mmCIF file of C-alpha atoms and ligand atoms in Angstrom:
data_model
loop_
_atom_site.group_PDB
_atom_site.id
_atom_site.type_symbol
_atom_site.label_atom_id
_atom_site.label_comp_id
_atom_site.label_asym_id
_atom_site.label_seq_id
_atom_site.Cartn_x
_atom_site.Cartn_y
_atom_site.Cartn_z
ATOM 1 C CA MET A 1 -0.012 0.015 0.029
ATOM 2 C CA LYS A 2 2.874 2.351 0.905
ATOM 3 C CA TYR A 3 4.462 1.677 -2.451
ATOM 4 C CA LEU A 4 1.215 2.442 -4.285
ATOM 5 C CA LYS A 5 0.883 5.755 -2.495
ATOM 6 C CA SER A 6 4.370 6.823 -3.494
ATOM 7 C CA VAL A 7 3.722 5.868 -7.119
ATOM 8 C CA ILE A 8 0.507 7.927 -7.135
ATOM 9 C CA ALA A 9 2.298 10.819 -5.499
ATOM 10 C CA LEU A 10 5.112 10.627 -8.143
ATOM 11 C CA PHE A 11 2.478 10.552 -10.882
ATOM 12 C CA LEU A 12 0.747 13.639 -9.607
ATOM 13 C CA VAL A 13 4.058 15.511 -9.381
ATOM 14 C CA VAL A 14 4.787 14.595 -12.991
ATOM 15 C CA VAL A 15 1.318 15.795 -14.054
ATOM 16 C CA LEU A 16 1.555 19.059 -12.174
ATOM 17 C CA LEU A 17 5.002 19.838 -13.522
ATOM 18 C CA SER A 18 3.769 19.304 -17.095
ATOM 19 C CA CYS A 19 1.021 21.941 -16.578
ATOM 20 C CA THR A 20 2.996 25.085 -16.189
ATOM 21 C CA ASP A 21 0.810 27.852 -14.962
ATOM 22 C CA GLN A 22 2.641 30.582 -16.943
ATOM 23 C CA GLY A 23 3.248 30.828 -20.620
ATOM 24 C CA SER A 24 6.324 28.713 -20.641
ATOM 25 C CA PRO A 25 9.313 29.713 -22.854
ATOM 26 C CA ALA A 26 9.385 28.388 -26.389
ATOM 27 C CA SER A 27 9.649 24.603 -26.350
ATOM 28 C CA SER A 28 9.853 22.033 -29.105
ATOM 29 C CA GLY A 29 9.013 22.402 -32.756
ATOM 30 C CA ILE A 30 9.498 25.562 -34.794
ATOM 31 C CA ASN A 31 12.035 28.022 -33.327
ATOM 32 C CA ALA A 32 12.673 31.528 -34.551
ATOM 33 C CA PRO A 33 16.413 32.394 -34.702
ATOM 34 C CA ALA A 34 17.310 34.122 -31.472
ATOM 35 C CA ASP A 35 18.974 36.979 -33.363
ATOM 36 C CA LYS A 36 15.991 37.563 -35.647
ATOM 37 C CA THR A 37 12.846 39.663 -34.878
ATOM 38 C CA LEU A 38 9.216 39.678 -35.987
ATOM 39 C CA ALA A 39 9.795 42.947 -37.904
ATOM 40 C CA GLN A 40 12.787 41.403 -39.776
ATOM 41 C CA ALA A 41 10.861 38.259 -40.669
ATOM 42 C CA ALA A 42 7.536 39.717 -41.753
ATOM 43 C CA LYS A 43 6.497 40.648 -45.256
ATOM 44 C CA PHE A 44 4.113 43.268 -43.750
ATOM 45 C CA LYS A 45 4.272 45.635 -40.750
ATOM 46 C CA ILE A 46 4.192 44.071 -37.303
ATOM 47 C CA GLY A 47 2.981 46.402 -34.566
ATOM 48 C CA CYS A 48 2.394 46.336 -30.906
ATOM 49 C CA ALA A 49 -0.017 48.224 -28.633
ATOM 50 C CA VAL A 50 1.986 49.607 -25.801
ATOM 51 C CA SER A 51 1.331 50.867 -22.282
ATOM 52 C CA VAL A 52 3.057 54.179 -21.683
ATOM 53 C CA ASP A 53 3.615 53.362 -18.087
ATOM 54 C CA LEU A 54 5.423 50.073 -19.003
ATOM 55 C CA LEU A 55 7.522 51.887 -21.614
ATOM 56 C CA ARG A 56 8.674 54.326 -18.869
ATOM 57 C CA THR A 57 9.224 51.764 -16.083
ATOM 58 C CA ASN A 58 10.012 48.332 -17.520
ATOM 59 C CA ALA A 59 13.332 47.972 -19.401
ATOM 60 C CA ALA A 60 12.545 44.515 -20.709
ATOM 61 C CA TYR A 61 9.164 45.764 -22.044
ATOM 62 C CA LEU A 62 10.831 48.798 -23.585
ATOM 63 C CA GLY A 63 13.621 46.608 -25.102
ATOM 64 C CA LEU A 64 11.075 44.271 -26.868
ATOM 65 C CA ALA A 65 8.885 47.205 -27.967
ATOM 66 C CA ASN A 66 11.915 48.715 -29.590
ATOM 67 C CA LYS A 67 13.380 45.621 -31.108
ATOM 68 C CA GLU A 68 10.593 43.294 -32.266
ATOM 69 C CA TYR A 69 8.186 45.643 -34.020
ATOM 70 C CA ASN A 70 8.131 48.257 -36.850
ATOM 71 C CA SER A 71 4.774 49.819 -35.907
ATOM 72 C CA MET A 72 3.344 51.055 -32.687
ATOM 73 C CA THR A 73 -0.082 51.840 -31.349
ATOM 74 C CA ALA A 74 -0.907 53.565 -28.035
ATOM 75 C CA GLU A 75 -3.008 51.110 -26.099
ATOM 76 C CA ASN A 76 -4.660 53.965 -24.206
ATOM 77 C CA ALA A 77 -2.654 57.169 -24.370
ATOM 78 C CA MET A 78 -4.366 58.638 -27.434
ATOM 79 C CA LYS A 79 -7.898 57.977 -26.304
ATOM 80 C CA PHE A 80 -10.378 60.772 -25.667
ATOM 81 C CA ASP A 81 -10.022 60.655 -21.894
ATOM 82 C CA ALA A 82 -6.200 60.637 -22.048
ATOM 83 C CA VAL A 83 -5.630 63.505 -24.514
ATOM 84 C CA HIS A 84 -8.749 65.715 -23.828
ATOM 85 C CA PRO A 85 -9.406 65.373 -20.088
ATOM 86 C CA GLU A 86 -11.312 68.716 -19.803
ATOM 87 C CA GLN A 87 -13.109 70.624 -22.551
ATOM 88 C CA ALA A 88 -10.482 73.393 -22.587
ATOM 89 C CA THR A 89 -7.601 71.084 -21.846
ATOM 90 C CA PHE A 90 -5.567 68.898 -24.151
ATOM 91 C CA ASN A 91 -2.770 66.754 -22.636
ATOM 92 C CA PHE A 92 -0.493 64.957 -25.044
ATOM 93 C CA SER A 93 2.357 64.119 -22.649
ATOM 94 C CA ASP A 94 1.799 60.361 -22.504
ATOM 95 C CA ALA A 95 0.989 60.104 -26.263
ATOM 96 C CA ASP A 96 4.039 62.148 -27.130
ATOM 97 C CA HIS A 97 6.152 59.807 -25.082
ATOM 98 C CA ILE A 98 4.959 56.931 -27.166
ATOM 99 C CA VAL A 99 5.433 58.839 -30.354
ATOM 100 C CA ASN A 100 8.991 59.772 -29.430
ATOM 101 C CA THR A 101 9.698 56.107 -28.416
ATOM 102 C CA ALA A 102 8.454 54.909 -31.794
ATOM 103 C CA LYS A 103 10.403 57.547 -33.684
ATOM 104 C CA GLY A 104 13.538 56.377 -31.804
ATOM 105 C CA THR A 105 13.444 53.142 -33.793
ATOM 106 C CA ASN A 106 11.869 54.529 -36.961
ATOM 107 C CA LYS A 107 8.466 52.859 -36.453
ATOM 108 C CA ARG A 108 5.189 53.670 -38.074
ATOM 109 C CA ILE A 109 2.783 55.103 -35.571
ATOM 110 C CA HIS A 110 -0.903 54.200 -35.810
ATOM 111 C CA GLY A 111 -3.327 56.488 -33.964
ATOM 112 C CA HIS A 112 -6.005 54.902 -31.759
ATOM 113 C CA ALA A 113 -8.796 56.033 -31.391
ATOM 114 C CA LEU A 114 -10.451 59.308 -32.181
ATOM 115 C CA ILE A 115 -14.115 58.510 -31.609
ATOM 116 C CA TRP A 116 -15.216 55.620 -29.326
ATOM 117 C CA HIS A 117 -18.069 55.236 -26.886
ATOM 118 C CA GLN A 118 -15.599 54.145 -24.178
ATOM 119 C CA ALA A 119 -12.659 56.009 -22.476
ATOM 120 C CA LEU A 120 -14.695 59.206 -22.431
ATOM 121 C CA PRO A 121 -14.009 61.797 -19.801
ATOM 122 C CA ASP A 122 -16.844 62.875 -17.490
ATOM 123 C CA TRP A 123 -17.105 66.311 -19.133
ATOM 124 C CA VAL A 124 -18.106 64.577 -22.355
ATOM 125 C CA THR A 125 -20.658 62.228 -20.826
ATOM 126 C CA ASN A 126 -22.121 65.212 -18.891
ATOM 127 C CA PHE A 127 -21.800 67.690 -21.758
ATOM 128 C CA GLN A 128 -24.753 70.014 -22.086
ATOM 129 C CA GLY A 129 -25.467 71.706 -25.406
ATOM 130 C CA ASP A 130 -27.578 71.837 -28.532
ATOM 131 C CA SER A 131 -26.742 69.754 -31.575
ATOM 132 C CA ALA A 132 -24.459 72.579 -32.900
ATOM 133 C CA ALA A 133 -22.530 72.618 -29.634
ATOM 134 C CA TRP A 134 -22.116 68.826 -29.737
ATOM 135 C CA GLU A 135 -21.047 68.937 -33.396
ATOM 136 C CA ASN A 136 -18.485 71.663 -32.569
ATOM 137 C CA MET A 137 -17.107 69.686 -29.611
ATOM 138 C CA PHE A 138 -16.867 66.519 -31.754
ATOM 139 C CA LYS A 139 -15.137 68.288 -34.601
ATOM 140 C CA THR A 140 -12.761 70.322 -32.296
ATOM 141 C CA HIS A 141 -11.592 67.035 -30.663
ATOM 142 C CA ILE A 142 -10.849 65.307 -33.942
ATOM 143 C CA THR A 143 -9.313 68.319 -35.551
ATOM 144 C CA THR A 144 -7.044 69.205 -32.593
ATOM 145 C CA VAL A 145 -5.807 65.684 -31.960
ATOM 146 C CA VAL A 146 -5.134 64.932 -35.651
ATOM 147 C CA ASN A 147 -3.341 68.205 -36.057
ATOM 148 C CA HIS A 148 -1.222 67.670 -32.988
ATOM 149 C CA PHE A 149 0.221 64.451 -34.395
ATOM 150 C CA LYS A 150 0.156 65.534 -38.071
ATOM 151 C CA ALA A 151 3.986 65.261 -38.534
ATOM 152 C CA ASP A 152 4.231 61.760 -37.000
ATOM 153 C CA ILE A 153 1.031 59.806 -37.312
ATOM 154 C CA THR A 154 0.121 58.547 -40.700
ATOM 155 C CA SER A 155 -3.011 56.502 -39.930
ATOM 156 C CA TRP A 156 -5.793 56.697 -37.448
ATOM 157 C CA ASP A 157 -8.625 54.571 -36.076
ATOM 158 C CA VAL A 158 -11.148 57.280 -36.723
ATOM 159 C CA VAL A 159 -14.228 55.441 -35.337
ATOM 160 C CA ASN A 160 -13.985 52.443 -33.078
ATOM 161 C CA GLU A 161 -16.691 49.844 -32.482
ATOM 162 C CA ALA A 162 -19.782 51.671 -33.854
ATOM 163 C CA PHE A 163 -21.732 48.368 -34.218
ATOM 164 C CA GLU A 164 -23.376 46.055 -31.782
ATOM 165 C CA ASP A 165 -22.526 42.348 -32.126
ATOM 166 C CA ASN A 166 -25.781 41.835 -33.906
ATOM 167 C CA GLY A 167 -24.803 44.345 -36.613
ATOM 168 C CA SER A 168 -27.062 47.135 -35.462
ATOM 169 C CA LEU A 169 -25.601 50.607 -35.123
ATOM 170 C CA ARG A 170 -24.623 50.983 -31.451
ATOM 171 C CA ASN A 171 -26.669 53.561 -29.612
ATOM 172 C CA THR A 172 -23.651 55.423 -28.381
ATOM 173 C CA LEU A 173 -23.554 58.905 -26.919
ATOM 174 C CA TRP A 174 -22.257 60.119 -30.281
ATOM 175 C CA ARG A 175 -25.180 58.592 -32.186
ATOM 176 C CA GLN A 176 -27.647 60.025 -29.697
ATOM 177 C CA LYS A 177 -26.281 63.480 -29.831
ATOM 178 C CA LEU A 178 -25.044 63.740 -33.460
ATOM 179 C CA GLY A 179 -27.287 61.290 -35.289
ATOM 180 C CA PRO A 180 -26.329 57.990 -37.060
ATOM 181 C CA ASP A 181 -24.266 59.724 -39.712
ATOM 182 C CA TYR A 182 -21.680 60.882 -37.114
ATOM 183 C CA VAL A 183 -19.438 58.112 -38.460
ATOM 184 C CA ALA A 184 -19.178 59.724 -41.915
ATOM 185 C CA ARG A 185 -18.544 63.209 -40.412
ATOM 186 C CA ALA A 186 -15.794 61.852 -38.171
ATOM 187 C CA PHE A 187 -13.910 60.660 -41.290
ATOM 188 C CA LYS A 188 -14.647 63.942 -43.050
ATOM 189 C CA TYR A 189 -13.217 66.086 -40.184
ATOM 190 C CA ALA A 190 -10.172 63.780 -39.801
ATOM 191 C CA ASN A 191 -9.479 64.088 -43.495
ATOM 192 C CA GLU A 192 -9.804 67.835 -43.403
ATOM 193 C CA ALA A 193 -7.323 67.951 -40.544
ATOM 194 C CA ASN A 194 -4.767 65.773 -42.291
ATOM 195 C CA PRO A 195 -5.488 64.802 -45.961
ATOM 196 C CA ASN A 196 -2.355 62.635 -45.968
ATOM 197 C CA CYS A 197 -3.589 60.347 -43.187
ATOM 198 C CA LYS A 198 -4.939 56.841 -43.790
ATOM 199 C CA LEU A 199 -8.301 56.719 -42.106
ATOM 200 C CA PHE A 200 -9.550 53.452 -40.561
ATOM 201 C CA TYR A 201 -12.831 52.089 -39.235
ATOM 202 C CA ASN A 202 -11.932 49.675 -36.391
ATOM 203 C CA ASP A 203 -14.083 46.960 -34.781
ATOM 204 C CA TYR A 204 -14.014 43.512 -33.154
ATOM 205 C CA GLY A 205 -15.835 40.332 -33.891
ATOM 206 C CA THR A 206 -15.787 40.386 -37.656
ATOM 207 C CA GLU A 207 -13.950 37.013 -37.554
ATOM 208 C CA TYR A 208 -16.797 35.317 -35.712
ATOM 209 C CA SER A 209 -20.044 37.340 -36.187
ATOM 210 C CA SER A 210 -21.238 37.419 -39.733
ATOM 211 C CA ALA A 211 -23.838 40.043 -38.661
ATOM 212 C CA LYS A 212 -20.999 42.429 -37.499
ATOM 213 C CA LEU A 213 -18.956 41.587 -40.617
ATOM 214 C CA THR A 214 -21.864 42.351 -42.934
ATOM 215 C CA ALA A 215 -22.622 45.639 -41.133
ATOM 216 C CA VAL A 216 -19.070 46.797 -41.322
ATOM 217 C CA ILE A 217 -18.719 45.920 -45.007
ATOM 218 C CA ASN A 218 -22.057 47.564 -45.890
ATOM 219 C CA MET A 219 -21.157 50.700 -44.047
ATOM 220 C CA VAL A 220 -17.672 50.903 -45.587
ATOM 221 C CA ASN A 221 -19.049 50.446 -49.044
ATOM 222 C CA ASP A 222 -21.686 53.147 -48.365
ATOM 223 C CA LEU A 223 -19.028 55.609 -47.231
ATOM 224 C CA LYS A 224 -17.005 54.797 -50.383
ATOM 225 C CA ARG A 225 -20.050 55.323 -52.552
ATOM 226 C CA ARG A 226 -20.610 58.728 -50.970
ATOM 227 C CA GLY A 227 -17.034 59.809 -51.433
ATOM 228 C CA ILE A 228 -16.298 59.823 -47.695
ATOM 229 C CA PRO A 229 -12.539 59.525 -47.172
ATOM 230 C CA ILE A 230 -11.975 56.031 -45.707
ATOM 231 C CA HIS A 231 -8.858 54.060 -46.474
ATOM 232 C CA GLY A 232 -8.862 50.996 -44.287
ATOM 233 C CA ILE A 233 -10.606 48.557 -41.933
ATOM 234 C CA GLY A 234 -9.251 47.377 -38.643
ATOM 235 C CA SER A 235 -10.318 43.882 -37.684
ATOM 236 C CA GLN A 236 -9.297 43.866 -34.031
ATOM 237 C CA MET A 237 -9.025 39.996 -33.805
ATOM 238 C CA HIS A 238 -9.364 39.711 -30.085
ATOM 239 C CA THR A 239 -10.028 36.072 -30.726
ATOM 240 C CA HIS A 240 -10.162 32.667 -29.268
ATOM 241 C CA ILE A 241 -8.562 29.373 -30.168
ATOM 242 C CA ASN A 242 -12.007 27.844 -30.851
ATOM 243 C CA HIS A 243 -13.142 30.490 -33.310
ATOM 244 C CA SER A 244 -13.446 28.953 -36.776
ATOM 245 C CA ASN A 245 -10.468 29.135 -39.112
ATOM 246 C CA THR A 246 -12.881 29.070 -42.051
ATOM 247 C CA MET A 247 -14.654 32.166 -40.730
ATOM 248 C CA ILE A 248 -11.331 33.887 -39.900
ATOM 249 C CA ASN A 249 -10.256 33.347 -43.508
ATOM 250 C CA SER A 250 -13.571 34.190 -45.053
ATOM 251 C CA SER A 251 -13.905 37.420 -42.991
ATOM 252 C CA LEU A 252 -10.480 38.703 -44.041
ATOM 253 C CA GLN A 253 -11.261 37.901 -47.632
ATOM 254 C CA GLN A 254 -14.593 39.648 -47.449
ATOM 255 C CA LEU A 255 -13.126 42.683 -45.777
ATOM 256 C CA ALA A 256 -10.505 42.786 -48.481
ATOM 257 C CA SER A 257 -13.208 42.734 -51.126
ATOM 258 C CA THR A 258 -13.861 46.375 -50.208
ATOM 259 C CA GLY A 259 -10.441 47.143 -51.762
ATOM 260 C CA LEU A 260 -9.366 49.020 -48.592
ATOM 261 C CA LEU A 261 -6.281 48.431 -46.470
ATOM 262 C CA ILE A 262 -6.794 45.684 -43.967
ATOM 263 C CA HIS A 263 -5.239 45.910 -40.513
ATOM 264 C CA ILE A 264 -5.397 43.095 -37.995
ATOM 265 C CA SER A 265 -5.322 45.851 -35.325
ATOM 266 C CA GLU A 266 -5.489 44.254 -31.892
ATOM 267 C CA LEU A 267 -4.464 40.634 -32.164
ATOM 268 C CA ASP A 268 -4.481 38.495 -28.955
ATOM 269 C CA ILE A 269 -5.835 34.936 -28.564
ATOM 270 C CA ARG A 270 -7.597 33.521 -25.580
ATOM 271 C CA THR A 271 -7.437 29.877 -24.693
ATOM 272 C CA ASN A 272 -9.337 29.777 -21.440
ATOM 273 C CA THR A 273 -12.647 30.474 -23.232
ATOM 274 C CA ALA A 274 -14.742 29.275 -20.291
ATOM 275 C CA ASN A 275 -12.642 31.463 -17.962
ATOM 276 C CA LEU A 276 -12.035 28.582 -15.558
ATOM 277 C CA PRO A 277 -9.926 29.496 -12.540
ATOM 278 C CA THR A 278 -8.462 25.996 -12.706
ATOM 279 C CA ALA A 279 -7.212 26.403 -16.343
ATOM 280 C CA THR A 280 -3.482 25.806 -16.872
ATOM 281 C CA TYR A 281 -1.090 26.649 -19.687
ATOM 282 C CA SER A 282 -0.692 22.981 -20.582
ATOM 283 C CA PRO A 283 1.320 21.722 -23.557
ATOM 284 C CA THR A 284 -1.992 21.096 -25.335
ATOM 285 C CA VAL A 285 -3.028 24.704 -24.802
ATOM 286 C CA GLU A 286 0.424 25.965 -25.725
ATOM 287 C CA LYS A 287 0.253 24.115 -29.051
ATOM 288 C CA ALA A 288 -3.361 25.185 -29.852
ATOM 289 C CA LEU A 289 -2.446 28.863 -29.228
ATOM 290 C CA ALA A 290 0.681 28.556 -31.389
ATOM 291 C CA ASP A 291 -1.255 26.944 -34.207
ATOM 292 C CA LYS A 292 -3.911 29.669 -34.104
ATOM 293 C CA TYR A 293 -1.326 32.425 -34.236
ATOM 294 C CA LYS A 294 0.364 30.729 -37.208
ATOM 295 C CA TYR A 295 -2.919 30.261 -39.027
ATOM 296 C CA ILE A 296 -3.956 33.923 -38.598
ATOM 297 C CA ALA A 297 -0.535 35.077 -39.787
ATOM 298 C CA GLN A 298 -0.546 32.805 -42.839
ATOM 299 C CA THR A 299 -4.156 33.698 -43.711
ATOM 300 C CA TYR A 300 -3.503 37.386 -43.469
ATOM 301 C CA GLY A 301 -0.385 36.938 -45.663
ATOM 302 C CA LYS A 302 -2.595 35.604 -48.471
ATOM 303 C CA LEU A 303 -4.424 38.902 -48.811
ATOM 304 C CA PRO A 304 -3.283 41.172 -51.743
ATOM 305 C CA SER A 305 0.039 42.652 -50.618
ATOM 306 C CA VAL A 306 -1.142 46.189 -51.487
ATOM 307 C CA GLN A 307 -3.958 45.788 -48.907
ATOM 308 C CA GLN A 308 -1.676 44.414 -46.083
ATOM 309 C CA PHE A 309 -1.507 47.234 -43.617
ATOM 310 C CA GLY A 310 -0.125 44.860 -41.070
ATOM 311 C CA ILE A 311 -0.753 42.897 -37.910
ATOM 312 C CA THR A 312 -0.635 44.674 -34.520
ATOM 313 C CA LEU A 313 -0.350 42.596 -31.283
ATOM 314 C CA TRP A 314 -2.401 43.890 -28.466
ATOM 315 C CA ASN A 315 0.471 44.194 -25.963
ATOM 316 C CA ILE A 316 3.602 42.281 -25.467
ATOM 317 C CA GLY A 317 3.688 39.887 -22.454
ATOM 318 C CA ASP A 318 0.861 37.851 -21.038
ATOM 319 C CA ALA A 319 0.866 39.736 -17.727
ATOM 320 C CA ASP A 320 0.400 43.008 -19.616
ATOM 321 C CA SER A 321 -2.764 41.972 -21.441
ATOM 322 C CA TRP A 322 -6.027 43.700 -20.777
ATOM 323 C CA ILE A 323 -7.561 40.242 -20.607
ATOM 324 C CA VAL A 324 -5.520 39.515 -17.547
ATOM 325 C CA LEU A 325 -5.438 43.028 -16.076
ATOM 326 C CA TRP A 326 -8.929 44.271 -16.751
ATOM 327 C CA LEU A 327 -11.012 41.217 -17.538
ATOM 328 C CA ASN A 328 -9.245 39.500 -14.644
ATOM 329 C CA GLN A 329 -9.211 36.313 -16.636
ATOM 330 C CA LYS A 330 -6.684 33.589 -16.310
ATOM 331 C CA ASP A 331 -5.153 33.366 -19.774
ATOM 332 C CA TRP A 332 -1.954 33.528 -21.843
ATOM 333 C CA PRO A 333 -3.039 35.548 -24.904
ATOM 334 C CA CYS A 334 0.321 37.157 -26.097
ATOM 335 C CA LEU A 335 3.468 36.036 -27.881
ATOM 336 C CA PHE A 336 5.652 36.538 -24.811
ATOM 337 C CA ASN A 337 5.162 35.088 -21.378
ATOM 338 C CA ASP A 338 5.053 36.998 -18.115
ATOM 339 C CA LYS A 339 8.835 36.992 -18.036
ATOM 340 C CA TYR A 340 9.049 38.347 -21.565
ATOM 341 C CA GLU A 341 10.367 35.072 -22.894
ATOM 342 C CA ARG A 342 9.301 33.969 -26.408
ATOM 343 C CA LYS A 343 6.514 31.337 -26.270
ATOM 344 C CA MET A 344 5.856 28.690 -28.759
ATOM 345 C CA ALA A 345 3.189 31.092 -30.102
ATOM 346 C CA TYR A 346 5.939 33.568 -30.944
ATOM 347 C CA ASN A 347 7.802 30.901 -32.961
ATOM 348 C CA TYR A 348 4.746 29.713 -34.787
ATOM 349 C CA PHE A 349 3.646 33.345 -35.500
ATOM 350 C CA TYR A 350 7.144 34.069 -36.687
ATOM 351 C CA SER A 351 6.974 31.159 -39.151
ATOM 352 C CA GLY A 352 3.504 32.332 -40.394
ATOM 353 C CA ILE A 353 4.377 35.964 -41.144
ATOM 354 C CA GLN A 354 7.065 35.133 -43.631
HETATM 355 O O1 G3I B 1 -4.286 54.558 -15.674
HETATM 356 C C1 G3I B 1 -5.315 54.266 -14.751
HETATM 357 C C2 G3I B 1 -4.698 54.128 -13.366
HETATM 358 O O2 G3I B 1 -4.183 55.366 -12.972
HETATM 359 C C3 G3I B 1 -5.804 53.705 -12.368
HETATM 360 O O3 G3I B 1 -5.198 53.431 -11.078
HETATM 361 C C4 G3I B 1 -6.416 52.386 -12.864
HETATM 362 C C5 G3I B 1 -7.565 51.894 -11.946
HETATM 363 O O4 G3I B 1 -8.713 52.666 -12.196
HETATM 364 O O5 G3I B 1 -7.022 52.592 -14.177
HETATM 365 C C6 G3I B 1 -6.012 52.935 -15.143
HETATM 366 O O6 G3I B 1 -6.598 53.179 -16.392
HETATM 367 C C7 G3I B 1 -7.016 51.995 -17.048
HETATM 368 C C8 G3I B 1 -6.363 51.932 -18.369
HETATM 369 O O7 G3I B 1 -6.761 50.757 -19.138
HETATM 370 C C9 G3I B 1 -4.846 51.947 -18.373
HETATM 371 O O8 G3I B 1 -4.368 50.764 -17.740
HETATM 372 C C10 G3I B 1 -8.540 51.967 -17.219
HETATM 373 O O9 G3I B 1 -9.135 51.919 -15.905
HETATM 374 C C11 G3I B 1 -8.952 50.772 -18.039
HETATM 375 O O10 G3I B 1 -10.376 50.904 -18.359
HETATM 376 C C12 G3I B 1 -8.190 50.832 -19.369
HETATM 377 O O11 G3I B 1 -8.613 49.657 -20.102
HETATM 378 C C13 G3I B 1 -8.264 49.682 -21.472
HETATM 379 C C14 G3I B 1 -9.530 49.499 -22.284
HETATM 380 O O12 G3I B 1 -9.251 49.427 -23.714
HETATM 381 C C15 G3I B 1 -10.506 50.642 -22.104
HETATM 382 O O13 G3I B 1 -9.942 51.865 -22.639
HETATM 383 C C16 G3I B 1 -7.297 48.510 -21.797
HETATM 384 O O14 G3I B 1 -5.959 48.764 -21.172
HETATM 385 C C17 G3I B 1 -7.112 48.414 -23.277
HETATM 386 O O15 G3I B 1 -6.320 47.205 -23.602
HETATM 387 C C18 G3I B 1 -8.443 48.236 -23.981
HETATM 388 O O16 G3I B 1 -8.190 48.280 -25.340
HETATM 389 C C19 G3I B 1 -9.386 48.202 -26.169
HETATM 390 C C20 G3I B 1 -9.114 48.968 -27.431
HETATM 391 O O17 G3I B 1 -8.805 50.327 -27.053
HETATM 392 C C21 G3I B 1 -10.360 48.934 -28.373
HETATM 393 N N1 G3I B 1 -10.653 47.559 -28.677
HETATM 394 C C22 G3I B 1 -10.919 46.715 -27.483
HETATM 395 C C23 G3I B 1 -9.717 46.723 -26.540
HETATM 396 C C24 G3I B 1 -9.857 45.844 -25.387
HETATM 397 O O18 G3I B 1 -10.907 46.298 -24.592
#
């Protein structure tokens, strides 16, 4: 009996050791050369969304942000609440830090996001005024922000997430106060402020909701018909390992049928889709994550090269992800683990972007 107990104990130890709880460093299979980076390997731009606080305080984070990518997006520092905290106050200090960091390694800088229903300061949600006052406030924000970055930012997410998951136009504060055509006017004002800027509509769920995908494509085609300046579509791709590859492929092809630039703008991949507190980053999970990253990279790479705006990863290490920090979910959605070591997902993504 004693022998049996020790065998069981040994077995349990082996099982537990095989289920690492963190994104383990890259293990078997495909391995990117240690002296190569994503930006060097890819045939299109590879960006990352960055936290300004981590750029300032975390040397490993800054090192990877500088080295691995050739495009940069501010995760939060260019949102309405960050740059326009009071009606008469614009504050670009955090955003400028990101711009200067990106310029330090000659990166493209993608602006995110001029108009969204989230990340709004209280003065906007409490704003009192007639429709002319709302229109002026809306236009002033867009014009001032685009103008501030005119020399450095060559593309913007002009409107973010205007649709509900069912494809209906979201009843946001902007729609309530400015009417449903606020989307078109946002693009018009952004273009007037910087005619050289590539202007994007950005949304999530197009890779798994055909209703959302159809709504985005219909709106984009309508804006094009009306001569509204729109140049690209951002498919955020905050996705899951169990979202259909067929739909991922089909959605990218359908978005590309608009003829616009296509940006996978916020890529991260969840594996703990049931948000189980007992989930572990097992070898099975590790491989499923890596396969999904590779599939998405390869599928994107099949789009017409003139429409490949690039793939932007939504943050760098697992511990920095909004999914972990703000959704408080146990997951490992990024290419680097919480020690900023390359995961198997990095190596498979690396092989898929070439
Ligand atoms: O900076 C403050 C800090 O001072 C304060 O102590 C803390 C607690 O209140 O909040 C911090 O601000 C947080 C901010 O992230 C910076 O970390 C906000 O509360 C939090 O709401 C914000 O979440 C961001 C979220 O957008 C909402 O703006 C996430 O980091 C960011 O990853 C997420 O990104 C969005 C894209 O912009 C649009 N697509 C979806 C994507 C995921 O939601």
